[in-house]
PDB file of N, CA and C in Angstrom:
ATOM      1  N   MET W   1      27.876 155.279 -90.325  1.00 52.00           N
ATOM      2  CA  MET W   1      26.628 155.028 -89.619  1.00 52.00           C
ATOM      3  C   MET W   1      25.796 156.303 -89.609  1.00 52.00           C
ATOM      4  N   ASN W   2      24.533 156.176 -89.983  1.00 53.00           N
ATOM      5  CA  ASN W   2      23.627 157.317 -90.023  1.00 53.00           C
ATOM      6  C   ASN W   2      23.051 157.567 -88.632  1.00 53.00           C
ATOM      7  N   ARG W   3      23.420 158.695 -88.030  1.00 57.00           N
ATOM      8  CA  ARG W   3      22.940 159.010 -86.680  1.00 57.00           C
ATOM      9  C   ARG W   3      21.538 159.595 -86.670  1.00 57.00           C
ATOM     10  N   THR W   4      21.034 160.021 -87.821  1.00 53.00           N
ATOM     11  CA  THR W   4      19.684 160.574 -87.890  1.00 53.00           C
ATOM     12  C   THR W   4      18.867 159.793 -88.914  1.00 53.00           C
ATOM     13  N   PRO W   5      18.482 158.581 -88.550  1.00 56.00           N
ATOM     14  CA  PRO W   5      17.707 157.773 -89.497  1.00 56.00           C
ATOM     15  C   PRO W   5      16.389 158.453 -89.836  1.00 56.00           C
ATOM     16  N   GLU W   6      16.012 158.343 -91.096  1.00 67.00           N
ATOM     17  CA  GLU W   6      14.762 158.952 -91.531  1.00 67.00           C
ATOM     18  C   GLU W   6      13.631 157.957 -91.424  1.00 67.00           C
ATOM     19  N   LYS W   7      12.512 158.441 -90.920  1.00 64.00           N
ATOM     20  CA  LYS W   7      11.299 157.642 -90.851  1.00 64.00           C
ATOM     21  C   LYS W   7      10.480 157.882 -92.100  1.00 64.00           C
ATOM     22  N   ASP W   8       9.826 156.864 -92.569  1.00 68.00           N
ATOM     23  CA  ASP W   8       8.902 157.021 -93.682  1.00 68.00           C
ATOM     24  C   ASP W   8       7.797 157.969 -93.222  1.00 68.00           C
ATOM     25  N   PRO W   9       7.489 159.015 -94.016  1.00 65.00           N
ATOM     26  CA  PRO W   9       6.441 159.954 -93.603  1.00 65.00           C
ATOM     27  C   PRO W   9       5.118 159.273 -93.251  1.00 65.00           C
ATOM     28  N   GLN W  10       4.817 158.154 -93.882  1.00 65.00           N
ATOM     29  CA  GLN W  10       3.572 157.451 -93.567  1.00 65.00           C
ATOM     30  C   GLN W  10       3.571 156.918 -92.131  1.00 65.00           C
ATOM     31  N   ASP W  11       4.761 156.803 -91.520  1.00 68.00           N
ATOM     32  CA  ASP W  11       4.875 156.302 -90.149  1.00 68.00           C
ATOM     33  C   ASP W  11       4.901 157.416 -89.102  1.00 68.00           C
ATOM     34  N   TRP W  12       4.843 158.681 -89.542  1.00 61.00           N
ATOM     35  CA  TRP W  12       4.873 159.795 -88.593  1.00 61.00           C
ATOM     36  C   TRP W  12       3.588 159.803 -87.776  1.00 61.00           C
ATOM     37  N   THR W  13       3.718 159.960 -86.472  1.00 69.00           N
ATOM     38  CA  THR W  13       2.529 160.017 -85.622  1.00 69.00           C
ATOM     39  C   THR W  13       1.799 161.347 -85.766  1.00 69.00           C
ATOM     40  N   THR W  14       2.494 162.380 -86.233  1.00 70.00           N
ATOM     41  CA  THR W  14       1.869 163.696 -86.414  1.00 70.00           C
ATOM     42  C   THR W  14       1.670 164.017 -87.893  1.00 70.00           C
ATOM     43  N   GLY W  15       1.749 163.021 -88.731  1.00 65.00           N
ATOM     44  CA  GLY W  15       1.683 163.231 -90.172  1.00 65.00           C
ATOM     45  C   GLY W  15       0.388 163.810 -90.680  1.00 65.00           C
ATOM     46  N   ASP W  16      -0.698 163.632 -89.921  1.00 85.00           N
ATOM     47  CA  ASP W  16      -1.981 164.150 -90.380  1.00 85.00           C
ATOM     48  C   ASP W  16      -2.240 165.584 -89.915  1.00 85.00           C
ATOM     49  N   GLU W  17      -1.270 166.159 -89.205  1.00 89.00           N
ATOM     50  CA  GLU W  17      -1.387 167.557 -88.786  1.00 89.00           C
ATOM     51  C   GLU W  17      -1.077 168.467 -89.968  1.00 89.00           C
ATOM     52  N   PRO W  18      -1.520 169.725 -89.909  1.00 93.00           N
ATOM     53  CA  PRO W  18      -1.217 170.665 -90.998  1.00 93.00           C
ATOM     54  C   PRO W  18       0.292 170.837 -91.183  1.00 93.00           C
ATOM     55  N   MET W  19       0.695 171.111 -92.432  1.00 93.00           N
ATOM     56  CA  MET W  19       2.119 171.306 -92.696  1.00 93.00           C
ATOM     57  C   MET W  19       2.656 172.434 -91.827  1.00 93.00           C
ATOM     58  N   THR W  20       3.957 172.375 -91.578  1.00 94.00           N
ATOM     59  CA  THR W  20       4.600 173.389 -90.745  1.00 94.00           C
ATOM     60  C   THR W  20       4.893 174.636 -91.572  1.00 94.00           C
ATOM     61  N   GLY W  21       5.181 175.725 -90.901  1.00 95.00           N
ATOM     62  CA  GLY W  21       5.552 176.958 -91.579  1.00 95.00           C
ATOM     63  C   GLY W  21       6.775 176.789 -92.471  1.00 95.00           C
ATOM     64  N   PRO W  22       7.848 176.156 -91.959  1.00 96.00           N
ATOM     65  CA  PRO W  22       9.017 175.942 -92.811  1.00 96.00           C
ATOM     66  C   PRO W  22       8.712 175.071 -94.040  1.00 96.00           C
ATOM     67  N   GLN W  23       7.879 174.047 -93.872  1.00 95.00           N
ATOM     68  CA  GLN W  23       7.490 173.227 -95.027  1.00 95.00           C
ATOM     69  C   GLN W  23       6.774 174.090 -96.064  1.00 95.00           C
ATOM     70  N   GLU W  24       5.848 174.893 -95.613  1.00 95.00           N
ATOM     71  CA  GLU W  24       5.070 175.728 -96.535  1.00 95.00           C
ATOM     72  C   GLU W  24       5.971 176.712 -97.276  1.00 95.00           C
ATOM     73  N   SER W  25       6.877 177.343 -96.551  1.00 96.00           N
ATOM     74  CA  SER W  25       7.784 178.301 -97.163  1.00 96.00           C
ATOM     75  C   SER W  25       8.662 177.633 -98.223  1.00 96.00           C
ATOM     76  N   TYR W  26       9.248 176.488 -97.879  1.00 95.00           N
ATOM     77  CA  TYR W  26      10.125 175.779 -98.803  1.00 95.00           C
ATOM     78  C   TYR W  26       9.332 175.264-100.002  1.00 95.00           C
ATOM     79  N   LEU W  27       8.128 174.795 -99.758  1.00 96.00           N
ATOM     80  CA  LEU W  27       7.282 174.326-100.853  1.00 96.00           C
ATOM     81  C   LEU W  27       7.005 175.438-101.855  1.00 96.00           C
ATOM     82  N   HIS W  28       6.736 176.623-101.365  1.00 95.00           N
ATOM     83  CA  HIS W  28       6.464 177.743-102.268  1.00 95.00           C
ATOM     84  C   HIS W  28       7.705 178.086-103.097  1.00 95.00           C
ATOM     85  N   THR W  29       8.872 178.010-102.478  1.00 96.00           N
ATOM     86  CA  THR W  29      10.113 178.258-103.212  1.00 96.00           C
ATOM     87  C   THR W  29      10.299 177.214-104.307  1.00 96.00           C
ATOM     88  N   LEU W  30      10.147 175.939-103.942  1.00 96.00           N
ATOM     89  CA  LEU W  30      10.307 174.863-104.916  1.00 96.00           C
ATOM     90  C   LEU W  30       9.253 174.940-106.016  1.00 96.00           C
ATOM     91  N   ALA W  31       8.020 175.206-105.634  1.00 96.00           N
ATOM     92  CA  ALA W  31       6.930 175.258-106.609  1.00 96.00           C
ATOM     93  C   ALA W  31       7.155 176.388-107.607  1.00 96.00           C
ATOM     94  N   GLN W  32       7.637 177.517-107.122  1.00 96.00           N
ATOM     95  CA  GLN W  32       7.910 178.633-108.023  1.00 96.00           C
ATOM     96  C   GLN W  32       8.985 178.230-109.034  1.00 96.00           C
ATOM     97  N   GLU W  33      10.041 177.574-108.579  1.00 95.00           N
ATOM     98  CA  GLU W  33      11.106 177.121-109.475  1.00 95.00           C
ATOM     99  C   GLU W  33      10.599 176.078-110.467  1.00 95.00           C
ATOM    100  N   ALA W  34       9.657 175.245-110.029  1.00 95.00           N
ATOM    101  CA  ALA W  34       9.145 174.162-110.868  1.00 95.00           C
ATOM    102  C   ALA W  34       7.969 174.599-111.730  1.00 95.00           C
ATOM    103  N   GLY W  35       7.478 175.825-111.518  1.00 95.00           N
ATOM    104  CA  GLY W  35       6.331 176.306-112.280  1.00 95.00           C
ATOM    105  C   GLY W  35       5.040 175.618-111.886  1.00 95.00           C
ATOM    106  N   GLU W  36       4.911 175.291-110.607  1.00 95.00           N
ATOM    107  CA  GLU W  36       3.719 174.615-110.095  1.00 95.00           C
ATOM    108  C   GLU W  36       3.084 175.425-108.982  1.00 95.00           C
ATOM    109  N   GLU W  37       1.867 175.047-108.638  1.00 94.00           N
ATOM    110  CA  GLU W  37       1.139 175.662-107.530  1.00 94.00           C
ATOM    111  C   GLU W  37       1.185 174.724-106.323  1.00 94.00           C
ATOM    112  N   VAL W  38       1.141 175.309-105.137  1.00 93.00           N
ATOM    113  CA  VAL W  38       1.082 174.525-103.905  1.00 93.00           C
ATOM    114  C   VAL W  38      -0.382 174.428-103.480  1.00 93.00           C
ATOM    115  N   PRO W  39      -0.907 173.203-103.387  1.00 92.00           N
ATOM    116  CA  PRO W  39      -2.292 173.054-102.923  1.00 92.00           C
ATOM    117  C   PRO W  39      -2.448 173.575-101.491  1.00 92.00           C
ATOM    118  N   ALA W  40      -3.604 174.083-101.191  1.00 89.00           N
ATOM    119  CA  ALA W  40      -3.889 174.569 -99.837  1.00 89.00           C
ATOM    120  C   ALA W  40      -4.163 173.392 -98.907  1.00 89.00           C
ATOM    121  N   GLU W  41      -3.949 173.628 -97.635  1.00 92.00           N
ATOM    122  CA  GLU W  41      -4.341 172.682 -96.590  1.00 92.00           C
ATOM    123  C   GLU W  41      -3.657 171.314 -96.684  1.00 92.00           C
ATOM    124  N   LEU W  42      -2.370 171.277 -96.943  1.00 95.00           N
ATOM    125  CA  LEU W  42      -1.641 170.013 -96.968  1.00 95.00           C
ATOM    126  C   LEU W  42      -1.323 169.556 -95.546  1.00 95.00           C
ATOM    127  N   THR W  43      -1.238 168.258 -95.365  1.00 94.00           N
ATOM    128  CA  THR W  43      -0.766 167.709 -94.093  1.00 94.00           C
ATOM    129  C   THR W  43       0.758 167.671 -94.128  1.00 94.00           C
ATOM    130  N   LYS W  44       1.367 167.368 -92.994  1.00 92.00           N
ATOM    131  CA  LYS W  44       2.821 167.242 -92.935  1.00 92.00           C
ATOM    132  C   LYS W  44       3.317 166.168 -93.897  1.00 92.00           C
ATOM    133  N   VAL W  45       2.620 165.054 -93.946  1.00 91.00           N
ATOM    134  CA  VAL W  45       3.019 163.961 -94.838  1.00 91.00           C
ATOM    135  C   VAL W  45       2.896 164.386 -96.297  1.00 91.00           C
ATOM    136  N   GLU W  46       1.769 164.981 -96.654  1.00 94.00           N
ATOM    137  CA  GLU W  46       1.564 165.415 -98.035  1.00 94.00           C
ATOM    138  C   GLU W  46       2.609 166.454 -98.440  1.00 94.00           C
ATOM    139  N   ALA W  47       2.910 167.378 -97.533  1.00 94.00           N
ATOM    140  CA  ALA W  47       3.916 168.401 -97.814  1.00 94.00           C
ATOM    141  C   ALA W  47       5.285 167.765 -98.012  1.00 94.00           C
ATOM    142  N   SER W  48       5.625 166.816 -97.172  1.00 92.00           N
ATOM    143  CA  SER W  48       6.909 166.128 -97.288  1.00 92.00           C
ATOM    144  C   SER W  48       7.030 165.403 -98.626  1.00 92.00           C
ATOM    145  N   GLN W  49       5.979 164.730 -99.024  1.00 93.00           N
ATOM    146  CA  GLN W  49       5.988 164.002-100.292  1.00 93.00           C
ATOM    147  C   GLN W  49       6.095 164.963-101.477  1.00 93.00           C
ATOM    148  N   LEU W  50       5.397 166.098-101.397  1.00 95.00           N
ATOM    149  CA  LEU W  50       5.465 167.085-102.466  1.00 95.00           C
ATOM    150  C   LEU W  50       6.857 167.719-102.520  1.00 95.00           C
ATOM    151  N   ILE W  51       7.449 167.979-101.367  1.00 95.00           N
ATOM    152  CA  ILE W  51       8.815 168.507-101.327  1.00 95.00           C
ATOM    153  C   ILE W  51       9.761 167.546-102.026  1.00 95.00           C
ATOM    154  N   ASP W  52       9.648 166.256-101.715  1.00 93.00           N
ATOM    155  CA  ASP W  52      10.513 165.258-102.359  1.00 93.00           C
ATOM    156  C   ASP W  52      10.350 165.291-103.875  1.00 93.00           C
ATOM    157  N   ARG W  53       9.123 165.344-104.343  1.00 94.00           N
ATOM    158  CA  ARG W  53       8.861 165.338-105.788  1.00 94.00           C
ATOM    159  C   ARG W  53       9.401 166.597-106.447  1.00 94.00           C
ATOM    160  N   LEU W  54       9.175 167.742-105.819  1.00 96.00           N
ATOM    161  CA  LEU W  54       9.634 168.996-106.399  1.00 96.00           C
ATOM    162  C   LEU W  54      11.152 169.128-106.340  1.00 96.00           C
ATOM    163  N   GLN W  55      11.776 168.564-105.312  1.00 95.00           N
ATOM    164  CA  GLN W  55      13.232 168.578-105.247  1.00 95.00           C
ATOM    165  C   GLN W  55      13.816 167.807-106.430  1.00 95.00           C
ATOM    166  N   GLU W  56      13.219 166.681-106.739  1.00 93.00           N
ATOM    167  CA  GLU W  56      13.677 165.905-107.893  1.00 93.00           C
ATOM    168  C   GLU W  56      13.486 166.693-109.182  1.00 93.00           C
ATOM    169  N   LYS W  57      12.332 167.315-109.302  1.00 93.00           N
ATOM    170  CA  LYS W  57      12.009 168.056-110.524  1.00 93.00           C
ATOM    171  C   LYS W  57      12.927 169.258-110.730  1.00 93.00           C
ATOM    172  N   THR W  58      13.288 169.934-109.627  1.00 93.00           N
ATOM    173  CA  THR W  58      14.115 171.133-109.733  1.00 93.00           C
ATOM    174  C   THR W  58      15.598 170.851-109.630  1.00 93.00           C
ATOM    175  N   GLY W  59      15.963 169.613-109.310  1.00 92.00           N
ATOM    176  CA  GLY W  59      17.375 169.282-109.163  1.00 92.00           C
ATOM    177  C   GLY W  59      17.943 169.644-107.801  1.00 92.00           C
ATOM    178  N   ARG W  60      17.065 169.977-106.864  1.00 86.00           N
ATOM    179  CA  ARG W  60      17.527 170.316-105.506  1.00 86.00           C
ATOM    180  C   ARG W  60      17.654 169.102-104.607  1.00 86.00           C
ATOM    181  N   GLY W  61      17.168 167.961-105.058  1.00 73.00           N
ATOM    182  CA  GLY W  61      17.245 166.757-104.233  1.00 73.00           C
ATOM    183  C   GLY W  61      18.658 166.234-104.144  1.00 73.00           C
ATOM    184  N   SER W  62      18.886 165.401-103.160  1.00 63.00           N
ATOM    185  CA  SER W  62      20.241 164.859-102.959  1.00 63.00           C
ATOM    186  C   SER W  62      20.525 163.661-103.825  1.00 63.00           C
TER     187      SER W  62
END
């Protein structure tokens, strides 16, 4: 049984807020490994979606 169910980022009530510091830091790490740039001014939802995509691209995803 999963005790920490994940919510779809589109359902986050704070999803339209600016990305968090940890999201930004991790995104820069992933983007550097993937040879991509991180767009400025991402929301939490956009950052989460980009993290998912870059994790797949870099092999860091689960």
